[in-house]
PDB file of C-alpha atoms in Angstrom:
ATOM      1  CA  MET A  22     -26.158  17.346  -3.412  1.00  0.00           C
ATOM      2  CA  THR A  23     -23.419  16.019  -2.558  1.00  0.00           C
ATOM      3  CA  GLN A  24     -21.844  14.603   0.637  1.00  0.00           C
ATOM      4  CA  ASN A  25     -19.435  16.875   0.115  1.00  0.00           C
ATOM      5  CA  ASP A  26     -20.677  19.532  -0.938  1.00  0.00           C
ATOM      6  CA  ILE A  27     -22.152  20.346   2.153  1.00  0.00           C
ATOM      7  CA  VAL A  28     -19.413  19.592   4.053  1.00  0.00           C
ATOM      8  CA  GLN A  29     -17.872  22.344   2.344  1.00  0.00           C
ATOM      9  CA  LYS A  30     -20.874  24.775   3.164  1.00  0.00           C
ATOM     10  CA  LEU A  31     -20.783  23.064   7.052  1.00  0.00           C
ATOM     11  CA  TRP A  32     -16.730  24.082   7.077  1.00  0.00           C
ATOM     12  CA  ASN A  33     -17.687  27.823   5.514  1.00  0.00           C
ATOM     13  CA  LEU A  34     -19.533  27.920   8.526  1.00  0.00           C
ATOM     14  CA  CYS A  35     -16.597  27.186  10.598  1.00  0.00           C
ATOM     15  CA  ASP A  36     -15.634  30.440   8.854  1.00  0.00           C
ATOM     16  CA  VAL A  37     -18.156  32.363  10.324  1.00  0.00           C
ATOM     17  CA  LEU A  38     -17.015  30.847  14.116  1.00  0.00           C
ATOM     18  CA  ARG A  39     -14.255  31.615  13.355  1.00  0.00           C
ATOM     19  CA  ASP A  40     -14.600  34.986  13.194  1.00  0.00           C
ATOM     20  CA  ASP A  41     -16.444  35.522  16.073  1.00  0.00           C
ATOM     21  CA  GLY A  42     -13.486  33.684  18.480  1.00  0.00           C
ATOM     22  CA  ILE A  43     -14.598  30.237  18.464  1.00  0.00           C
ATOM     23  CA  ASN A  44     -11.820  27.916  17.664  1.00  0.00           C
ATOM     24  CA  TYR A  45     -12.341  24.339  16.486  1.00  0.00           C
ATOM     25  CA  SER A  46     -12.612  22.764  19.539  1.00  0.00           C
ATOM     26  CA  ASP A  47     -16.390  24.551  19.942  1.00  0.00           C
ATOM     27  CA  TYR A  48     -16.878  24.379  16.230  1.00  0.00           C
ATOM     28  CA  VAL A  49     -18.924  20.811  16.439  1.00  0.00           C
ATOM     29  CA  THR A  50     -21.482  22.045  19.965  1.00  0.00           C
ATOM     30  CA  GLU A  51     -21.928  25.382  18.320  1.00  0.00           C
ATOM     31  CA  LEU A  52     -22.866  23.846  14.498  1.00  0.00           C
ATOM     32  CA  VAL A  53     -24.778  20.467  15.933  1.00  0.00           C
ATOM     33  CA  LEU A  54     -27.087  22.358  18.841  1.00  0.00           C
ATOM     34  CA  LEU A  55     -28.587  24.769  16.160  1.00  0.00           C
ATOM     35  CA  LEU A  56     -29.034  21.435  13.108  1.00  0.00           C
ATOM     36  CA  PHE A  57     -30.579  19.544  16.422  1.00  0.00           C
ATOM     37  CA  VAL A  58     -32.877  22.092  16.336  1.00  0.00           C
ATOM     38  CA  LYS A  59     -33.245  23.049  12.496  1.00  0.00           C
ATOM     39  CA  MET A  60     -33.491  18.511  11.908  1.00  0.00           C
ATOM     40  CA  GLU A  61     -35.681  17.644  14.529  1.00  0.00           C
ATOM     41  CA  TYR A  62     -37.934  20.688  12.618  1.00  0.00           C
ATOM     42  CA  GLU A  63     -37.763  19.098   9.617  1.00  0.00           C
ATOM     43  CA  ASN A  64     -38.700  15.533  10.510  1.00  0.00           C
ATOM     44  CA  THR A  65     -41.484  16.862  12.298  1.00  0.00           C
ATOM     45  CA  GLN A  66     -42.587  18.851   8.770  1.00  0.00           C
ATOM     46  CA  ALA A  67     -42.001  15.701   7.248  1.00  0.00           C
ATOM     47  CA  GLY A  68     -44.153  13.314   8.891  1.00  0.00           C
ATOM     48  CA  LEU A  69     -40.655  11.086  10.628  1.00  0.00           C
ATOM     49  CA  LEU A  70     -41.462  12.013  13.830  1.00  0.00           C
ATOM     50  CA  ASN A  71     -45.263  11.298  14.857  1.00  0.00           C
ATOM     51  CA  ALA A  72     -45.154  14.677  17.358  1.00  0.00           C
ATOM     52  CA  HIS A  73     -42.544  17.295  17.948  1.00  0.00           C
ATOM     53  CA  ALA A  74     -40.503  16.769  20.312  1.00  0.00           C
ATOM     54  CA  LEU A  75     -39.151  20.699  20.956  1.00  0.00           C
ATOM     55  CA  PRO A  76     -41.803  22.806  22.419  1.00  0.00           C
ATOM     56  CA  GLU A  77     -43.441  25.517  20.217  1.00  0.00           C
ATOM     57  CA  TRP A  78     -40.416  28.039  21.281  1.00  0.00           C
ATOM     58  CA  ALA A  79     -37.624  26.170  21.465  1.00  0.00           C
ATOM     59  CA  ARG A  80     -38.388  25.272  17.135  1.00  0.00           C
ATOM     60  CA  TRP A  81     -36.499  26.197  13.960  1.00  0.00           C
ATOM     61  CA  PRO A  82     -39.446  29.007  13.057  1.00  0.00           C
ATOM     62  CA  GLU A  83     -38.432  31.293  16.167  1.00  0.00           C
ATOM     63  CA  LEU A  84     -35.331  31.130  14.899  1.00  0.00           C
ATOM     64  CA  THR A  85     -35.711  32.183  11.839  1.00  0.00           C
ATOM     65  CA  GLY A  86     -37.894  34.145  12.182  1.00  0.00           C
ATOM     66  CA  ARG A  87     -36.590  36.831  14.644  1.00  0.00           C
ATOM     67  CA  SER A  88     -34.717  39.643  14.074  1.00  0.00           C
ATOM     68  CA  VAL A  89     -30.683  39.982  14.659  1.00  0.00           C
ATOM     69  CA  LEU A  90     -31.342  42.754  17.557  1.00  0.00           C
ATOM     70  CA  GLU A  91     -33.118  39.984  19.713  1.00  0.00           C
ATOM     71  CA  LEU A  92     -31.345  36.496  18.251  1.00  0.00           C
ATOM     72  CA  LEU A  93     -28.717  35.884  20.126  1.00  0.00           C
ATOM     73  CA  ASN A  94     -30.134  36.332  23.504  1.00  0.00           C
ATOM     74  CA  TYR A  95     -33.822  34.263  22.625  1.00  0.00           C
ATOM     75  CA  TYR A  96     -31.020  31.267  21.172  1.00  0.00           C
ATOM     76  CA  ARG A  97     -28.890  32.204  24.999  1.00  0.00           C
ATOM     77  CA  GLN A  98     -31.888  31.704  26.883  1.00  0.00           C
ATOM     78  CA  MET A  99     -33.672  29.431  24.650  1.00  0.00           C
ATOM     79  CA  LEU A 100     -30.559  27.092  25.169  1.00  0.00           C
ATOM     80  CA  LEU A 101     -31.025  27.877  29.242  1.00  0.00           C
ATOM     81  CA  ASP A 102     -34.753  26.838  29.080  1.00  0.00           C
ATOM     82  CA  LEU A 103     -34.090  23.079  27.037  1.00  0.00           C
ATOM     83  CA  THR A 104     -31.529  22.127  29.963  1.00  0.00           C
ATOM     84  CA  LYS A 105     -35.046  22.096  32.179  1.00  0.00           C
ATOM     85  CA  SER A 106     -36.844  20.274  29.989  1.00  0.00           C
ATOM     86  CA  ASP A 107     -39.287  18.340  31.560  1.00  0.00           C
ATOM     87  CA  ASP A 108     -38.733  16.308  28.835  1.00  0.00           C
ATOM     88  CA  ARG A 109     -35.873  14.112  30.226  1.00  0.00           C
ATOM     89  CA  LEU A 110     -34.253  12.828  26.383  1.00  0.00           C
ATOM     90  CA  ILE A 111     -34.086  17.055  25.665  1.00  0.00           C
ATOM     91  CA  ALA A 112     -33.175  17.737  28.964  1.00  0.00           C
ATOM     92  CA  VAL A 113     -30.126  15.232  28.420  1.00  0.00           C
ATOM     93  CA  ILE A 114     -29.239  16.315  25.149  1.00  0.00           C
ATOM     94  CA  CYS A 115     -29.007  19.903  26.130  1.00  0.00           C
ATOM     95  CA  THR A 116     -27.062  19.870  29.609  1.00  0.00           C
ATOM     96  CA  ASP A 117     -24.748  22.509  30.029  1.00  0.00           C
ATOM     97  CA  ALA A 118     -25.132  23.688  26.276  1.00  0.00           C
ATOM     98  CA  GLN A 119     -24.527  26.905  25.629  1.00  0.00           C
ATOM     99  CA  THR A 120     -23.021  30.026  22.745  1.00  0.00           C
ATOM    100  CA  ARG A 121     -19.621  30.927  23.030  1.00  0.00           C
ATOM    101  CA  LEU A 122     -21.396  33.053  19.860  1.00  0.00           C
ATOM    102  CA  ARG A 123     -20.203  36.957  20.427  1.00  0.00           C
ATOM    103  CA  GLU A 124     -21.866  39.245  17.823  1.00  0.00           C
ATOM    104  CA  PRO A 125     -25.423  38.467  16.978  1.00  0.00           C
ATOM    105  CA  ARG A 126     -25.615  38.743  12.694  1.00  0.00           C
ATOM    106  CA  HIS A 127     -22.941  35.958  12.817  1.00  0.00           C
ATOM    107  CA  LEU A 128     -25.852  33.740  14.604  1.00  0.00           C
ATOM    108  CA  GLU A 129     -28.499  34.828  11.897  1.00  0.00           C
ATOM    109  CA  GLN A 130     -26.344  34.042   9.621  1.00  0.00           C
ATOM    110  CA  LEU A 131     -25.677  30.313  10.474  1.00  0.00           C
ATOM    111  CA  ILE A 132     -29.132  29.837  10.387  1.00  0.00           C
ATOM    112  CA  ARG A 133     -29.606  31.727   7.290  1.00  0.00           C
ATOM    113  CA  ASP A 134     -27.070  28.913   5.601  1.00  0.00           C
ATOM    114  CA  LEU A 135     -27.714  26.378   7.984  1.00  0.00           C
ATOM    115  CA  ASP A 136     -31.719  26.459   6.450  1.00  0.00           C
ATOM    116  CA  ARG A 137     -30.211  26.341   2.527  1.00  0.00           C
ATOM    117  CA  ILE A 138     -29.415  22.764   3.306  1.00  0.00           C
ATOM    118  CA  ASP A 139     -30.751  19.949   1.789  1.00  0.00           C
ATOM    119  CA  TRP A 140     -30.744  17.813   5.403  1.00  0.00           C
ATOM    120  CA  PHE A 141     -32.260  14.894   4.252  1.00  0.00           C
ATOM    121  CA  SER A 142     -29.763  14.453   1.196  1.00  0.00           C
ATOM    122  CA  ALA A 143     -26.771  14.798   4.357  1.00  0.00           C
ATOM    123  CA  GLN A 144     -28.196  12.037   6.537  1.00  0.00           C
ATOM    124  CA  ARG A 145     -29.198  10.010   3.225  1.00  0.00           C
ATOM    125  CA  ASP A 146     -24.756  10.021   3.343  1.00  0.00           C
ATOM    126  CA  GLY A 147     -24.640   9.709   6.518  1.00  0.00           C
ATOM    127  CA  LEU A 148     -23.983  12.448   9.184  1.00  0.00           C
ATOM    128  CA  GLY A 149     -20.804  10.259  10.090  1.00  0.00           C
ATOM    129  CA  ASP A 150     -18.790  10.695   7.498  1.00  0.00           C
ATOM    130  CA  LEU A 151     -20.476  14.729   7.702  1.00  0.00           C
ATOM    131  CA  TYR A 152     -18.318  15.216  11.107  1.00  0.00           C
ATOM    132  CA  GLU A 153     -15.018  13.101   9.579  1.00  0.00           C
ATOM    133  CA  GLY A 154     -15.392  15.415   6.419  1.00  0.00           C
ATOM    134  CA  LEU A 155     -14.587  18.245   8.724  1.00  0.00           C
ATOM    135  CA  LEU A 156     -12.607  16.944  10.758  1.00  0.00           C
ATOM    136  CA  GLU A 157     -10.704  15.962   7.882  1.00  0.00           C
ATOM    137  CA  LYS A 158     -10.985  19.603   6.325  1.00  0.00           C
ATOM    138  CA  ASN A 159     -10.203  21.234  10.056  1.00  0.00           C
ATOM    139  CA  ALA A 160      -6.626  18.804   9.832  1.00  0.00           C
ATOM    140  CA  ASN A 161      -5.382  20.531   5.858  1.00  0.00           C
ATOM    141  CA  GLU A 162      -4.952  23.313   7.557  1.00  0.00           C
ATOM    142  CA  THR A 163      -2.369  24.275   8.677  1.00  0.00           C
ATOM    143  CA  LYS A 164      -2.477  26.449  11.859  1.00  0.00           C
ATOM    144  CA  SER A 165      -4.859  24.428  13.352  1.00  0.00           C
ATOM    145  CA  GLY A 166      -2.326  21.391  14.766  1.00  0.00           C
ATOM    146  CA  ALA A 167      -4.980  19.491  14.673  1.00  0.00           C
ATOM    147  CA  GLY A 168      -4.057  16.984  12.017  1.00  0.00           C
ATOM    148  CA  GLN A 169      -2.516  14.260  14.911  1.00  0.00           C
ATOM    149  CA  TYR A 170      -5.802  13.530  15.926  1.00  0.00           C
ATOM    150  CA  PHE A 171      -7.053  13.064  12.676  1.00  0.00           C
ATOM    151  CA  THR A 172      -5.985   9.495  10.275  1.00  0.00           C
ATOM    152  CA  PRO A 173      -7.361   9.335   6.920  1.00  0.00           C
ATOM    153  CA  ARG A 174      -9.677   6.838   5.878  1.00  0.00           C
ATOM    154  CA  GLN A 175      -7.434   5.106   3.125  1.00  0.00           C
ATOM    155  CA  VAL A 176      -4.500   4.543   6.081  1.00  0.00           C
ATOM    156  CA  LEU A 177      -7.495   3.156   8.307  1.00  0.00           C
ATOM    157  CA  GLN A 178      -8.560   0.862   4.716  1.00  0.00           C
ATOM    158  CA  CYS A 179      -5.104   0.019   4.827  1.00  0.00           C
ATOM    159  CA  ARG A 180      -4.731  -1.738   8.208  1.00  0.00           C
ATOM    160  CA  GLU A 181      -7.865  -3.074   8.579  1.00  0.00           C
ATOM    161  CA  THR A 182      -6.793  -5.537   5.323  1.00  0.00           C
ATOM    162  CA  ALA A 183      -3.242  -6.019   6.627  1.00  0.00           C
ATOM    163  CA  TRP A 184      -4.564  -7.433  10.272  1.00  0.00           C
ATOM    164  CA  ASP A 185      -7.068  -9.783   7.338  1.00  0.00           C
TER     165      ASP A 185
END
């Protein structure tokens, strides 16, 4: 799976967020919270982390195994409980973590779709590049108005060359 494929899949997830009334400024937060839980689990399972940093009740299978009826309430409580974690790093990462999702079916769709993405190839390509790809897609959306905050990589490279 290429970086562009992953960016497109993440952008499609932003459609789910928009359908739930979430705006661009909250897209990244919503996706990062879920990605943190997913990637912590995958890295531990692959032996890249010595042990789970997240408690058992906050791991990815706890989200994928829940019914849609209980999923959103469970996720909200999980985020709240993680802010109180004894592990200072987890507590800091999750400070003020909350979801703005209102529809359990949208959370279920996000989890299901994130579960299908190969995150090891995403890490190889660079998570920053994925973020940049999402930012570029949003900048190209005529109604978002976010283009004023995005400078295409080609312009930055020309500017760097001019300064040399």
